[in-house]
mmCIF file of C-alpha atoms in Angstrom:
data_model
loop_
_atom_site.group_PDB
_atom_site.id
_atom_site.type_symbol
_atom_site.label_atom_id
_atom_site.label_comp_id
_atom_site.label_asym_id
_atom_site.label_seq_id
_atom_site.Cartn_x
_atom_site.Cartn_y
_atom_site.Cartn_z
ATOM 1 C CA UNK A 26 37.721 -41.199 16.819
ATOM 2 C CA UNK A 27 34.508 -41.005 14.961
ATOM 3 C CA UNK A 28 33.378 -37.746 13.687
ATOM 4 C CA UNK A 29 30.365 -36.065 14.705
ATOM 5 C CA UNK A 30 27.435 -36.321 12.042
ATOM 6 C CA UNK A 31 25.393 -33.540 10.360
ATOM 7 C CA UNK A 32 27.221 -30.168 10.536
ATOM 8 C CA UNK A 33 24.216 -29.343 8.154
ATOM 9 C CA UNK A 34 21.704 -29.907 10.913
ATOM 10 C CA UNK A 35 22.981 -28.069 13.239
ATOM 11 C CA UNK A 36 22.367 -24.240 13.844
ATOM 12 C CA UNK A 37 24.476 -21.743 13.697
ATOM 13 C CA UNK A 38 24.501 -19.450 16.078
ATOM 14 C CA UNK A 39 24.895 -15.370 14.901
ATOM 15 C CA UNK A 40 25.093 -12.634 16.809
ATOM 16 C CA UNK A 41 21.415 -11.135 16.790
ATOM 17 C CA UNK A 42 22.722 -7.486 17.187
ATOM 18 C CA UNK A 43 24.826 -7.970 13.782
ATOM 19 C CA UNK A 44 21.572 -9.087 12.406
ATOM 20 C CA UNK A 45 19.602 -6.186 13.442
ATOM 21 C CA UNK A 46 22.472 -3.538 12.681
ATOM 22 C CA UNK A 47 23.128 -5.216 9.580
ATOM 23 C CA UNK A 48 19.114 -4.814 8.306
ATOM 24 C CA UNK A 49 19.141 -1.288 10.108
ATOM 25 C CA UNK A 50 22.353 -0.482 7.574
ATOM 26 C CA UNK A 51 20.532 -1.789 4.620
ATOM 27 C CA UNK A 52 17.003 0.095 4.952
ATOM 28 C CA UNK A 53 19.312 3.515 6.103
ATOM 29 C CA UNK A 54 20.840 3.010 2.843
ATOM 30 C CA UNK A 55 17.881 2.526 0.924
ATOM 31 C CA UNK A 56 16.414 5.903 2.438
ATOM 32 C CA UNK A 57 19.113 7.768 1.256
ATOM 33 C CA UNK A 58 19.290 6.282 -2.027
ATOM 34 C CA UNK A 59 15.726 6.414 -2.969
ATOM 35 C CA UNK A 60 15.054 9.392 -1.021
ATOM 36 C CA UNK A 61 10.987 8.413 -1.196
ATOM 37 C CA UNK A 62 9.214 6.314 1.897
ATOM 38 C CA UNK A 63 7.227 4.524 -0.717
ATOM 39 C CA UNK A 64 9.766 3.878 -2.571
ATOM 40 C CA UNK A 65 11.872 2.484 -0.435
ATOM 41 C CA UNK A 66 8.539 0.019 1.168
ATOM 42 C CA UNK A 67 8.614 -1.062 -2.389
ATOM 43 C CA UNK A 68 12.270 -1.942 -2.796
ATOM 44 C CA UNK A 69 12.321 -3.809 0.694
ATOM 45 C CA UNK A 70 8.929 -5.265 -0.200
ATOM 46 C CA UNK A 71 10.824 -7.191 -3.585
ATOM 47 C CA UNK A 72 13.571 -7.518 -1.686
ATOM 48 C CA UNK A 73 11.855 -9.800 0.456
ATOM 49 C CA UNK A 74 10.172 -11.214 -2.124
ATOM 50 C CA UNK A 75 13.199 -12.310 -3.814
ATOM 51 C CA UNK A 76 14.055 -13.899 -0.219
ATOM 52 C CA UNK A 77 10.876 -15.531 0.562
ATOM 53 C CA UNK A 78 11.217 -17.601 -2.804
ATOM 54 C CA UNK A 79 14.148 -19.325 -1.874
ATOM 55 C CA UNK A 80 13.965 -19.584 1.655
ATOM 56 C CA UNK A 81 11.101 -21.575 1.890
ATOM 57 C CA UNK A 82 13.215 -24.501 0.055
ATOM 58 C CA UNK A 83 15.257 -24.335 3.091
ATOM 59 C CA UNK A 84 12.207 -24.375 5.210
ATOM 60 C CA UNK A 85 10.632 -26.996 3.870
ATOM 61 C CA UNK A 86 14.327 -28.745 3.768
ATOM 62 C CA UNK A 87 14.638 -28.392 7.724
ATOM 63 C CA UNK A 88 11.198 -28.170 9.102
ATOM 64 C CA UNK A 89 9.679 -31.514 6.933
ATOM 65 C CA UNK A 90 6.175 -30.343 7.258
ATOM 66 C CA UNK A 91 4.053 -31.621 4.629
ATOM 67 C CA UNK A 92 1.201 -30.398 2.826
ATOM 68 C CA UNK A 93 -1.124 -27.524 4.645
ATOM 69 C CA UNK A 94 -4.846 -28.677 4.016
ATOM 70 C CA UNK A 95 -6.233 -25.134 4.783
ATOM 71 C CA UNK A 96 -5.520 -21.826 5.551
ATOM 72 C CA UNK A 97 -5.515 -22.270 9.485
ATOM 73 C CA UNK A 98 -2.909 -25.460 9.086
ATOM 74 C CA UNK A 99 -0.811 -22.613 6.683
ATOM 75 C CA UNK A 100 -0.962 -20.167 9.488
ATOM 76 C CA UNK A 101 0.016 -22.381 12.499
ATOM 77 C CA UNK A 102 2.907 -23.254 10.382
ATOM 78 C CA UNK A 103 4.235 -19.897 9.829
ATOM 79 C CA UNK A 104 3.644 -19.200 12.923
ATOM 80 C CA UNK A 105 5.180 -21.478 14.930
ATOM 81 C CA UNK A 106 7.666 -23.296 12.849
ATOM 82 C CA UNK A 107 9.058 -19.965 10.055
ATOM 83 C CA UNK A 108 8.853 -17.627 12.646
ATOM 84 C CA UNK A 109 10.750 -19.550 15.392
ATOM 85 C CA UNK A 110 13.040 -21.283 12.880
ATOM 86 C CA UNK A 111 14.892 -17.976 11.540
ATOM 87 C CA UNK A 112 13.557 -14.584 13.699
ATOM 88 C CA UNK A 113 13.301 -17.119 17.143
ATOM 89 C CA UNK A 114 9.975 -15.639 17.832
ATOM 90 C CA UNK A 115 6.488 -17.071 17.718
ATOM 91 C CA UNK A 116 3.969 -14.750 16.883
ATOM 92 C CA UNK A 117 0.660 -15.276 17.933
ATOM 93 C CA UNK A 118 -2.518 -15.943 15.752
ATOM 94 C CA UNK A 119 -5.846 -13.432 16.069
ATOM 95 C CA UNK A 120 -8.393 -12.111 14.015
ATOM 96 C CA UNK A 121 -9.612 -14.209 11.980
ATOM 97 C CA UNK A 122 -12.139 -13.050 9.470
ATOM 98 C CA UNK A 123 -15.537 -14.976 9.131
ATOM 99 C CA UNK A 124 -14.652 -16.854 5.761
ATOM 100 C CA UNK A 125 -11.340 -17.792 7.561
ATOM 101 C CA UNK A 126 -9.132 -16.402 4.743
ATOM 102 C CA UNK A 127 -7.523 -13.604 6.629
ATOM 103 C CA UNK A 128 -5.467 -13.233 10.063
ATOM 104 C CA UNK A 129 -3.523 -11.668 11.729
ATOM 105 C CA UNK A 130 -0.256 -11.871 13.275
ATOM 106 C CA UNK A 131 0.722 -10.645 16.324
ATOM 107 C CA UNK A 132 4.768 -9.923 17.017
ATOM 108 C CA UNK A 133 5.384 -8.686 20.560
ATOM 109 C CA UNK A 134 8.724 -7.681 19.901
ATOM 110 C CA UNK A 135 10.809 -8.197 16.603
ATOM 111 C CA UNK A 136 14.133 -8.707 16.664
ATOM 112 C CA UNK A 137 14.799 -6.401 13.299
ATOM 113 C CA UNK A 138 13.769 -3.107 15.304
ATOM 114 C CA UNK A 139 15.954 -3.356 18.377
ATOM 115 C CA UNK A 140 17.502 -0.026 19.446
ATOM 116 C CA UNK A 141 15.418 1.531 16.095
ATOM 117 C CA UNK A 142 13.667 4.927 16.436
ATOM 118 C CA UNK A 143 11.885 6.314 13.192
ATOM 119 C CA UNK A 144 12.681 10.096 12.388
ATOM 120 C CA UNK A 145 10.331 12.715 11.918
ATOM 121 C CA UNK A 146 11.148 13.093 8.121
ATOM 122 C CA UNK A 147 10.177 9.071 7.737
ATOM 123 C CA UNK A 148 6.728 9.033 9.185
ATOM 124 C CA UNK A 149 5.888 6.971 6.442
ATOM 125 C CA UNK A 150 8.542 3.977 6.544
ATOM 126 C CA UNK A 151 7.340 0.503 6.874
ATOM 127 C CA UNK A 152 10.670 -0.147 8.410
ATOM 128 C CA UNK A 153 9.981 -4.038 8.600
ATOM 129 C CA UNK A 154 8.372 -4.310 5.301
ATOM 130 C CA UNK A 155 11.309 -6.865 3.863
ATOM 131 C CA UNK A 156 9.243 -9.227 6.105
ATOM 132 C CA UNK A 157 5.970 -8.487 4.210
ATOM 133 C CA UNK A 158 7.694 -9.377 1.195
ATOM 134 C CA UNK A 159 9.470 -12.634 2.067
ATOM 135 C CA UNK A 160 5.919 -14.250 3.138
ATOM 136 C CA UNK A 161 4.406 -13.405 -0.401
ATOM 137 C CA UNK A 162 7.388 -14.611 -1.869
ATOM 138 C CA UNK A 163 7.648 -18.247 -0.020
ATOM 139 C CA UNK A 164 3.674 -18.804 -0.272
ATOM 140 C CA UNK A 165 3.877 -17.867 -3.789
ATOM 141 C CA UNK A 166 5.973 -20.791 -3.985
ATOM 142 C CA UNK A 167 3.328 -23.140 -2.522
ATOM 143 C CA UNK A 168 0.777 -21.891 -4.812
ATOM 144 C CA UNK A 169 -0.550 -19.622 -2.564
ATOM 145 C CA UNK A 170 -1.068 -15.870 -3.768
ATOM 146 C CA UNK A 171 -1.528 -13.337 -0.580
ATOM 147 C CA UNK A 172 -1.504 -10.181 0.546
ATOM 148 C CA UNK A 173 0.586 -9.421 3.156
ATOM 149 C CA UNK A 174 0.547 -5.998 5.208
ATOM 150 C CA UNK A 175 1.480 -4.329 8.165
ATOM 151 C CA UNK A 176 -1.524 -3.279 10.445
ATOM 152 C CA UNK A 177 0.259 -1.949 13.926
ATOM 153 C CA UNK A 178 4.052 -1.244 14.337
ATOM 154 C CA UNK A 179 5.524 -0.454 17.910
ATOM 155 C CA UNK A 180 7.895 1.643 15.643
ATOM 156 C CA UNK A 181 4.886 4.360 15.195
ATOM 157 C CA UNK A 182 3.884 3.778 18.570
ATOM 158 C CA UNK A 183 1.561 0.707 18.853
ATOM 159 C CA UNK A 184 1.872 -1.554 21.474
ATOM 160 C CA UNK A 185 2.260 -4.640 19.382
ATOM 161 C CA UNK A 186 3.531 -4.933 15.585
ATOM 162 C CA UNK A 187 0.702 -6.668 13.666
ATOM 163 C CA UNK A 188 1.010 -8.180 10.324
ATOM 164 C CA UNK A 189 -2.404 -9.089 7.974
ATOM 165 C CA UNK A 190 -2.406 -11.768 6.158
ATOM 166 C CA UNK A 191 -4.968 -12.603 3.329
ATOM 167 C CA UNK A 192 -5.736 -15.499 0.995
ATOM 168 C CA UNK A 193 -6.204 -14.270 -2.669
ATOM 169 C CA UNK A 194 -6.560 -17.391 -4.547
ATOM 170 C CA UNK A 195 -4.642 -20.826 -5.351
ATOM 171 C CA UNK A 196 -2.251 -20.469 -7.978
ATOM 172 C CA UNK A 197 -3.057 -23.771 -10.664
ATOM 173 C CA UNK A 198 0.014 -23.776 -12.754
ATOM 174 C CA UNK A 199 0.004 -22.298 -15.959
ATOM 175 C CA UNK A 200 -0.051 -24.553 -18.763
ATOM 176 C CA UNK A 201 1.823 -23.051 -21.861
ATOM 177 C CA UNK A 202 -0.114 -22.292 -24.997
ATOM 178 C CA UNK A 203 -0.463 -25.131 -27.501
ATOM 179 C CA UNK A 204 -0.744 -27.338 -25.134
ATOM 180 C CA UNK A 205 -3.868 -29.352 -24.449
ATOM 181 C CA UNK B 3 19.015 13.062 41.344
ATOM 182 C CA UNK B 4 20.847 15.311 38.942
ATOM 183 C CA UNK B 5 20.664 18.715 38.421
ATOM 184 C CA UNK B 6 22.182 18.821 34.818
ATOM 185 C CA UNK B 7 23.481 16.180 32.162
ATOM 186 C CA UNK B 8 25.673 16.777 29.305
ATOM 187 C CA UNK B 9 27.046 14.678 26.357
ATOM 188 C CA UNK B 10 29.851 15.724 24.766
ATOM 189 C CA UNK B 11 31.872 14.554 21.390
ATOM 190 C CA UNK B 12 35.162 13.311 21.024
ATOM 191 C CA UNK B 13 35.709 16.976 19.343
ATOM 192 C CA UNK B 14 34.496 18.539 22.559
ATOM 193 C CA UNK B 15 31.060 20.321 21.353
ATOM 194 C CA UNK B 16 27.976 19.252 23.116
ATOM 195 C CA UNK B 17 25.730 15.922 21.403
ATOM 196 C CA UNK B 18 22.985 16.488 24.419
ATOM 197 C CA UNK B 19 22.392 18.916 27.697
ATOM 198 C CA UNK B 20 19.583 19.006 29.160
ATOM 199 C CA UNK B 21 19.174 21.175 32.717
ATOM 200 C CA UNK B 22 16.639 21.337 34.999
ATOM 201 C CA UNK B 23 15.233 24.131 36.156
ATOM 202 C CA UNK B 24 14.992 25.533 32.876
ATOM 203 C CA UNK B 25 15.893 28.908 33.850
ATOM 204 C CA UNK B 26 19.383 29.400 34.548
ATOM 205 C CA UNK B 27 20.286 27.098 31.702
ATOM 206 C CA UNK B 28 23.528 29.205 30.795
ATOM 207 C CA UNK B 29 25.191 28.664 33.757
ATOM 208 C CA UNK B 30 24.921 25.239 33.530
ATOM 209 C CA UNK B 31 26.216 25.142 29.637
ATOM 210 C CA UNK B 32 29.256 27.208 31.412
ATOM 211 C CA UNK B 33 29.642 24.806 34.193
ATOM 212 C CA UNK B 34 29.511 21.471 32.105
ATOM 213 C CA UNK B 35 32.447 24.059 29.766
ATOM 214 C CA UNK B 36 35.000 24.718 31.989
ATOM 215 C CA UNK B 37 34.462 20.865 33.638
ATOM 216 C CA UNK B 38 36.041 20.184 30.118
ATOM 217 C CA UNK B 39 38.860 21.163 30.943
ATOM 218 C CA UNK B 40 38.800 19.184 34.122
ATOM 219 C CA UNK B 41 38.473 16.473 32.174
ATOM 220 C CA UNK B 42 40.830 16.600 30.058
ATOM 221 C CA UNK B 43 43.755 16.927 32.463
ATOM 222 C CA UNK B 44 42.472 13.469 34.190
ATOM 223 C CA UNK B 45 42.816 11.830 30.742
ATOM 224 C CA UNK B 46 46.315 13.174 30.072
ATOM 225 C CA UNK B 47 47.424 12.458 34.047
ATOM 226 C CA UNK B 48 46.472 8.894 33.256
ATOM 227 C CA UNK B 49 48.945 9.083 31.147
ATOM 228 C CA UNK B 50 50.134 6.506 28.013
ATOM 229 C CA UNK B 51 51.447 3.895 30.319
ATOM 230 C CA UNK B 52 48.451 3.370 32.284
ATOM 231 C CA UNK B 53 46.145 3.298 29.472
ATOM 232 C CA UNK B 54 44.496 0.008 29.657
ATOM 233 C CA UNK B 55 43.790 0.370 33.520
ATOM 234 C CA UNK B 56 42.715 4.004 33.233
ATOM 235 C CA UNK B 57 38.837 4.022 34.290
ATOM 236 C CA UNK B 58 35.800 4.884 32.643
ATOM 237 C CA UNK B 59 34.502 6.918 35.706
ATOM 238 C CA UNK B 60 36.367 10.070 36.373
ATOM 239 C CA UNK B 61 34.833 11.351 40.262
ATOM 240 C CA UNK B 62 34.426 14.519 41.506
ATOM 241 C CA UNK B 63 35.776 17.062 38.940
ATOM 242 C CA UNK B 64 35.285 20.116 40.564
ATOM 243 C CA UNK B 65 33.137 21.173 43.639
ATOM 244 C CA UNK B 66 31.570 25.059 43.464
ATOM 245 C CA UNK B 67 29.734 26.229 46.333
ATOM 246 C CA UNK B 68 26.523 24.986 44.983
ATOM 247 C CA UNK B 69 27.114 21.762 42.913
ATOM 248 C CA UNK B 70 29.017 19.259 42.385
ATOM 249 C CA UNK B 71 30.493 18.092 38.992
ATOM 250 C CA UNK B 72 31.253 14.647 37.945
ATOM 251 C CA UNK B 73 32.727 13.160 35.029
ATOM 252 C CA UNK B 74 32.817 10.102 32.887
ATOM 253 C CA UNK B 75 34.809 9.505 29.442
ATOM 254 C CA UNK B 76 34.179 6.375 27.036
ATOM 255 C CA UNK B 77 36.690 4.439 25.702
ATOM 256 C CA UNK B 78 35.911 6.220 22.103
ATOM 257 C CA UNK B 79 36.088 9.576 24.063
ATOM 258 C CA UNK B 80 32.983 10.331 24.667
ATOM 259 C CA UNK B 81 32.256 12.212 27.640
ATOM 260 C CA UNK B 82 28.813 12.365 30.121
ATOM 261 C CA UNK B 83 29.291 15.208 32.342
ATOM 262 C CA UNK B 84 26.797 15.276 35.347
ATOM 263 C CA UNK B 85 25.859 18.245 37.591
ATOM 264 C CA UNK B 86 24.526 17.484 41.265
ATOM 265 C CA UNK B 87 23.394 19.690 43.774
ATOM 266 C CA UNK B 88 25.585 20.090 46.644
ATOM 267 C CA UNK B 89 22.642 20.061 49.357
ATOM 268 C CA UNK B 90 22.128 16.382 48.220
ATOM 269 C CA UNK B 91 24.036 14.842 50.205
ATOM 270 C CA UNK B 92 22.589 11.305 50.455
ATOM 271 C CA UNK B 93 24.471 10.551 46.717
ATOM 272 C CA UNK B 94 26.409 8.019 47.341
ATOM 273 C CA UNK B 95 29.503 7.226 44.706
ATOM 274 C CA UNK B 96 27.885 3.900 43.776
ATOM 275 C CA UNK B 97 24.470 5.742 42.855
ATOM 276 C CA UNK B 98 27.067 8.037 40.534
ATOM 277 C CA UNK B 99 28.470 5.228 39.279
ATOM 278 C CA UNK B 100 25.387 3.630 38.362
ATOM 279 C CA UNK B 101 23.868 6.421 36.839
ATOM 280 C CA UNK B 102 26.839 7.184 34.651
ATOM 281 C CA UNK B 103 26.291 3.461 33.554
ATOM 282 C CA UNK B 104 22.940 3.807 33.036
ATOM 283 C CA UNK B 105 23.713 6.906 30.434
ATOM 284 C CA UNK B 106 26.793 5.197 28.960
ATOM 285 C CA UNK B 107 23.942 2.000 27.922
ATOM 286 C CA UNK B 108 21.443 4.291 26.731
ATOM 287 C CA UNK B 109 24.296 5.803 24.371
ATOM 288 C CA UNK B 110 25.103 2.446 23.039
ATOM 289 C CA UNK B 111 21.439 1.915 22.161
ATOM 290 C CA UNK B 112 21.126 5.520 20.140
ATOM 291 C CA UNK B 113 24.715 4.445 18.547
ATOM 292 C CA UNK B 114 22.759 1.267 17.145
ATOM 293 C CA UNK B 115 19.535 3.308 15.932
ATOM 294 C CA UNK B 116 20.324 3.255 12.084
ATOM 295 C CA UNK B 117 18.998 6.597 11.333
ATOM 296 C CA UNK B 118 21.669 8.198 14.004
ATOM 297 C CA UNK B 119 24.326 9.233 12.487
ATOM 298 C CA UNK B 120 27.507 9.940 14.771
ATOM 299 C CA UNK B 121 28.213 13.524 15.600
ATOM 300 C CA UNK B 122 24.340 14.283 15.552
ATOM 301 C CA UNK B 123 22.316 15.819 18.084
ATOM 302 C CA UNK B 124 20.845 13.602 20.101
ATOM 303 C CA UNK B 125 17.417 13.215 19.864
ATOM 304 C CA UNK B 126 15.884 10.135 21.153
ATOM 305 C CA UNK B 127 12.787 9.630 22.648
ATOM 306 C CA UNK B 128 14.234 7.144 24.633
ATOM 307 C CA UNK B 129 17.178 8.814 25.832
ATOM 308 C CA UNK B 130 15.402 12.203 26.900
ATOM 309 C CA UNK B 131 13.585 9.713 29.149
ATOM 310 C CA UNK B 132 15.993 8.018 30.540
ATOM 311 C CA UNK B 133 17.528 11.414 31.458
ATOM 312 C CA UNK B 134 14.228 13.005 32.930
ATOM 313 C CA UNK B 135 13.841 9.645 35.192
ATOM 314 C CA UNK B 136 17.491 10.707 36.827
ATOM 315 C CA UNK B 137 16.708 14.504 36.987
ATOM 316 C CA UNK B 138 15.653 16.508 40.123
ATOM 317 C CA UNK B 139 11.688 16.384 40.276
ATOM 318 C CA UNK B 140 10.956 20.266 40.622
ATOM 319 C CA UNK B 141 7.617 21.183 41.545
#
């Protein structure tokens, strides 16, 4: 009987709603612990940074996408490959600013705010925000430094949720001092 | 189209009622009340043997003169208590049925909104408007 190859390639299949319920416990938590909206987008925000770093080894493990040349190829990739790979979504790609170094993307529906309605008291909550942070995070990893930020969220009422994305600079490795 | 719709905790106080018209709205806290009662001697009939084949959807509690009352317990002992007009006689069973369903999934979705916290109020956008869609239209 041979044995069926690659358990590591294929994917497991969760529950979505666990998912969901699971980040819906964690930011609940966080409100009651920190007691401060902007606190709290800043805890989820490093939390997501500390994600983003080492999930985009496993991205670039499974997806094999080499090198972006620009900032369009970087976008199509996050896009369409990140995106789809872990959420199962693909977001679509507007708004692109004249110098081509910022854009925007669009999420019709995202699967961390099923069933989620914002109270009053937390008008100020950037509920998804541990996304924000996990994008820094993995392009900061590719030498990219950005600025990531929610635009429109269907949990305040938009239509669409809408994440801005901008290129800062290129990160050239920092040599350490004494060295020539 | 319902006259009055009430959610009520396992500990028997009220989660959500809503009542339209708005006038009037104490009789209709006394109906859904006394339908408690009602409901709670269809639960113990059932009794403990027939526990796993006991129903979700109660019927016809109680008719007055006016309305009708139906009922509807969750498995967690929740119960939706509805209030039709009597006059209305084109509800069918099946459109109680559904309805109840349709209140018993909009619960579930609440129960999954991380800021609810069991045993609150209800207030959900959501849920008031799945509510108003199954309420009488009054002029």
């Amino acid at each position: 009987m041979s044995r069926q190859g690659g358990r590591g390639t294929e994917s497991k299949k969760m529950n979505s709603e666990l998912f969901t319920l699971t980040y819906g416990a964690l930011v609940t938590q966080l409100c009651k612990d920190y007691e401060n909206d902007e606190d709290v987008n800043k805890q989820l925000d490093k939390m997501g940074y500390n994600i983003g770093v080492r999930l985009i080894e496993d991205f670039l493990a499974r997806s094999n996408v080499g090198r972006c040349h620009d900032f369009r190829e970087t976008a199509d990739v996050i896009a369409k490959i990140a995106f789809k790979m872990y959420l199962g979504i693909t977001p679509s790609i507007t708004n692109w600013s004249p110098g081509g170094d910022e854009f925007s993307l669009i999420l019709e529906n995202n699967p961390l705010v099923d069933f989620v309605e914002l109270p009053d008291n937390h008008s100020t909550l950037i509920y998804s925000n541990l996304l924000c942070g996990v994008l820094r995070g993995a392009l900061e990893m590719v030498q990219m430094a950005v600025d990531v930020k929610f635009v429109q969220d269907t949990l305040k009422g938009d239509s669409v949720t809408e994440i801005r994305m901008k290129f800062i600079r290129r990160i050239e490795d920092n040599l350490p001092a004494g060295e020539e | 189209m319902a006259v009055c719709i009430a959610v009520i905790a396992k500990e028997n106080y009220p989660l959500y009622i809503r009542s339209v018209p708005t006038e009037n709205e104490l009789k209709f806290h006394y109906t859904v009340h006394t339908s408690l009662d009602v409901v709670d001697e269809k639960i113990s009939a059932m009794g403990k043997a027939l526990v796993d084949q006991r129903e979700l959807y109660l019927g016809l509690l109680y008719p007055t003169e006016d309305y009708k009352v139906y009922g509807y317990v969750t498995n967690s002992k929740v119960k939706f208590v509805m209030v039709v007009d009597s006059s209305n006689t084109a509800l069918r069973d099946n459109e109680i049925r559904s309805m109840f369903r349709k209140l018993h999934n909009s619960y579930t979705d609440i129960m999954c909104n991380p800021f609810y916290n069991p045993g609150d109020r209800i207030q959900s956008r959501a849920f008031d408007n799945m509510v108003n869609s199954m309420m009488m239209q009054v002029c």
